[in-house]
Coordinates of C-alpha atoms in Angstrom, one line a residue:
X1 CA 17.1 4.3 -7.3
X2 CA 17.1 4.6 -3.2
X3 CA 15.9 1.0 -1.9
X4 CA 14.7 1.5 1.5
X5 CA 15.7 -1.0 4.1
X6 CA 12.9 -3.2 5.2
X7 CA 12.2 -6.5 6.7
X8 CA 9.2 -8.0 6.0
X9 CA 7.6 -11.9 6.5
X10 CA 6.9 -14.0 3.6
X11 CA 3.2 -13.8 3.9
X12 CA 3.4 -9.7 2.5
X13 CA 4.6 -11.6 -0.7
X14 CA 8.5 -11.6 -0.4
X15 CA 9.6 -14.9 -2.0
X16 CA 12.7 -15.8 0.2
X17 CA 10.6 -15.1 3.1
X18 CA 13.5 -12.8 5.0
X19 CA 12.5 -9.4 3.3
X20 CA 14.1 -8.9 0.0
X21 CA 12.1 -6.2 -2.3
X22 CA 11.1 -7.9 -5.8
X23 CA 11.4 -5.7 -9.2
X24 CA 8.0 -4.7 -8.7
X25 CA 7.9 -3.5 -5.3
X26 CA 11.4 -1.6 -6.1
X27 CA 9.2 0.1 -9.5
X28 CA 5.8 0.8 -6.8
X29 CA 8.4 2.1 -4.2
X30 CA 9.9 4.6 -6.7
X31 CA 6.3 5.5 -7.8
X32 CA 5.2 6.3 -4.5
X33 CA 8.2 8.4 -3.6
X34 CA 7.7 11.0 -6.3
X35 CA 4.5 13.4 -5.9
X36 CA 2.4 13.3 -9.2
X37 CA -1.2 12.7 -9.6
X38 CA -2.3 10.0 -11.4
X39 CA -2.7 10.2 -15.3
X40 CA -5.5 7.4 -15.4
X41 CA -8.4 7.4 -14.2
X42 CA -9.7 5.0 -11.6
X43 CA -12.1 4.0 -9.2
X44 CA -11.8 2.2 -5.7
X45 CA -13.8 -1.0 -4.6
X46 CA -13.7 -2.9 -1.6
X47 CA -13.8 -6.2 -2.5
X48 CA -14.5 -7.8 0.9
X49 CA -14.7 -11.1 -0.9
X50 CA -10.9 -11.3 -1.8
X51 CA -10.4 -8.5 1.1
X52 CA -8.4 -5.8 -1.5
X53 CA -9.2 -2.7 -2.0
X54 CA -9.1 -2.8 -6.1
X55 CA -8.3 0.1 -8.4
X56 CA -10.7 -0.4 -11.4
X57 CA -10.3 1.6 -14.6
X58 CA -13.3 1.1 -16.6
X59 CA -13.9 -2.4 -16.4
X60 CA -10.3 -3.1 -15.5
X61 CA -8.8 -4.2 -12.6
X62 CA -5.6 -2.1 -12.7
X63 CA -4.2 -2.8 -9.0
X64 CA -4.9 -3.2 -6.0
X65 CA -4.1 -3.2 -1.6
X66 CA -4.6 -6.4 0.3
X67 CA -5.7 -6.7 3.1
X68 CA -6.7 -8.7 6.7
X69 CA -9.5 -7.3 8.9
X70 CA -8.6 -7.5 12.5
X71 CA -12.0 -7.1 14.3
X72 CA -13.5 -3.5 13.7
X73 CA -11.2 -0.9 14.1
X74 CA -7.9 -2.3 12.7
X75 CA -6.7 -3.5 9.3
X76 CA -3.6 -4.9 8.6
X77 CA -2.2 -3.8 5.0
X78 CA -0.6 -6.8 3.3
X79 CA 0.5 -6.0 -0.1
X80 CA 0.0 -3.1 -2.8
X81 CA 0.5 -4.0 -6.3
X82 CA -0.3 -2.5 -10.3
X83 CA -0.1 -4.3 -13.0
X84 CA 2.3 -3.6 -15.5
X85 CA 0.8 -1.8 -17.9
X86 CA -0.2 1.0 -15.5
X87 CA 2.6 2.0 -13.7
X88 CA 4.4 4.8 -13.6
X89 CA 1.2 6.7 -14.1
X90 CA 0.9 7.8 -10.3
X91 CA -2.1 4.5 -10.0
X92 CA 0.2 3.0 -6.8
X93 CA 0.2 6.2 -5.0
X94 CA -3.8 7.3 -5.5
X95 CA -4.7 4.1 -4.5
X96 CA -2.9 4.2 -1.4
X97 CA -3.7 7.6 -0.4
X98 CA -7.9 6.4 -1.3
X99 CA -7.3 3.6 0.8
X100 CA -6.3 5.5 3.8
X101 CA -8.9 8.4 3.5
X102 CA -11.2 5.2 3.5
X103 CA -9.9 3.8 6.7
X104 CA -9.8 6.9 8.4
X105 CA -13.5 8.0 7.5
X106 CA -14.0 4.6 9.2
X107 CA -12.4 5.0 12.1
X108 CA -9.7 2.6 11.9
X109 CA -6.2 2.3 12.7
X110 CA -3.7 -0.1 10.5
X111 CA -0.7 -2.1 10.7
X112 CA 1.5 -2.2 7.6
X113 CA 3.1 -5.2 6.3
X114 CA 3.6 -3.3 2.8
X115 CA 6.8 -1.6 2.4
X116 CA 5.3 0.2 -0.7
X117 CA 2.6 1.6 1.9
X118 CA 5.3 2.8 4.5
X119 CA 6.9 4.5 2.2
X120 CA 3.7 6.2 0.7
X121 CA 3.5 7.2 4.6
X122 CA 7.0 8.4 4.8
X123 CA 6.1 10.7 2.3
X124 CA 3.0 12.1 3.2
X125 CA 3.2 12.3 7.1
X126 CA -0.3 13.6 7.6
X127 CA -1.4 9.9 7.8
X128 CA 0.9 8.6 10.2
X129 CA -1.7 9.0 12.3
X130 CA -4.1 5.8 11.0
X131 CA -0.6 3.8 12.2
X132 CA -1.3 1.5 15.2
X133 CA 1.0 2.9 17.7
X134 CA 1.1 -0.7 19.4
X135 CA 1.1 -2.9 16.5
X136 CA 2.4 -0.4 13.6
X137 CA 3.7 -3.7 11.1
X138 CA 6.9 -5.1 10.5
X139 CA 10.1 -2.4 9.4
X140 CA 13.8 -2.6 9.5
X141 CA 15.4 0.5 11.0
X142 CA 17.7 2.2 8.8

């Protein structure tokens, strides 16, 4: 398992506040770094209530993307997250790539707090582009 190197503030859910993955970002990470499609299938709501976009299979709330509107044109994603019982079926990495298709039909740009997110962009370089070139998030170098 390659952990990648990131810093992060407390507020995109690491609990010692300095940037330490948990399990389950380390599991979402690994997810996202292979290229499968999913094997469940899902649909994508923007809950502006709760602002995440959630993955919802059947009636099911299966994951979902945090997030924090910064006036129209820029979103700042907090935190990805699956539950349990449906990882490892390629759900982190669909939502993600929804999620960005989303943004950029919008015509938004983001700043990423999510290391699971940078690393979904790491591997798919075509939406590098949505990043914020003045405010891209928080990331160690490596």
């Amino acid at each position: 398992m390659n952990t990648p190197d990131f810093e992060y503030p407390d507020e995109a859910g690491y609990p010692d506040g300095v940037g330490t993955l948990t399990q389950d970002q380390v599991v979402l990470i690994d997810e996202v770094s292979e290229d499968h499609s999913p094997t469940i299938e899902f649909f994508v709501v923007n809950n502006e209530e709760t602002s995440t976009y959630e993955a919802i299979s059947g009636d099911t709330v299966i994951g979902g993307l945090t997030y924090d509107l910064t006036g129209e044109n820029r979103l700042v994603l907090v935190a990805a997250a699956v539950f349990p019982a449906y990882r490892g079926q390629g759900v982190a990495t669909e939502l993600i790539r929804r999620v960005l298709d989303e943004i950029r039909a919008g015509g938004s740009s983001v700043t990423i707090l999510c290391p699971i997110v940078w690393e979904f962009i790491d591997r798919n370089p075509s939406y590098a582009d949505l990043i914020d070139t003045e405010l891209p998030g928080l990331r160690k170098t490596r």
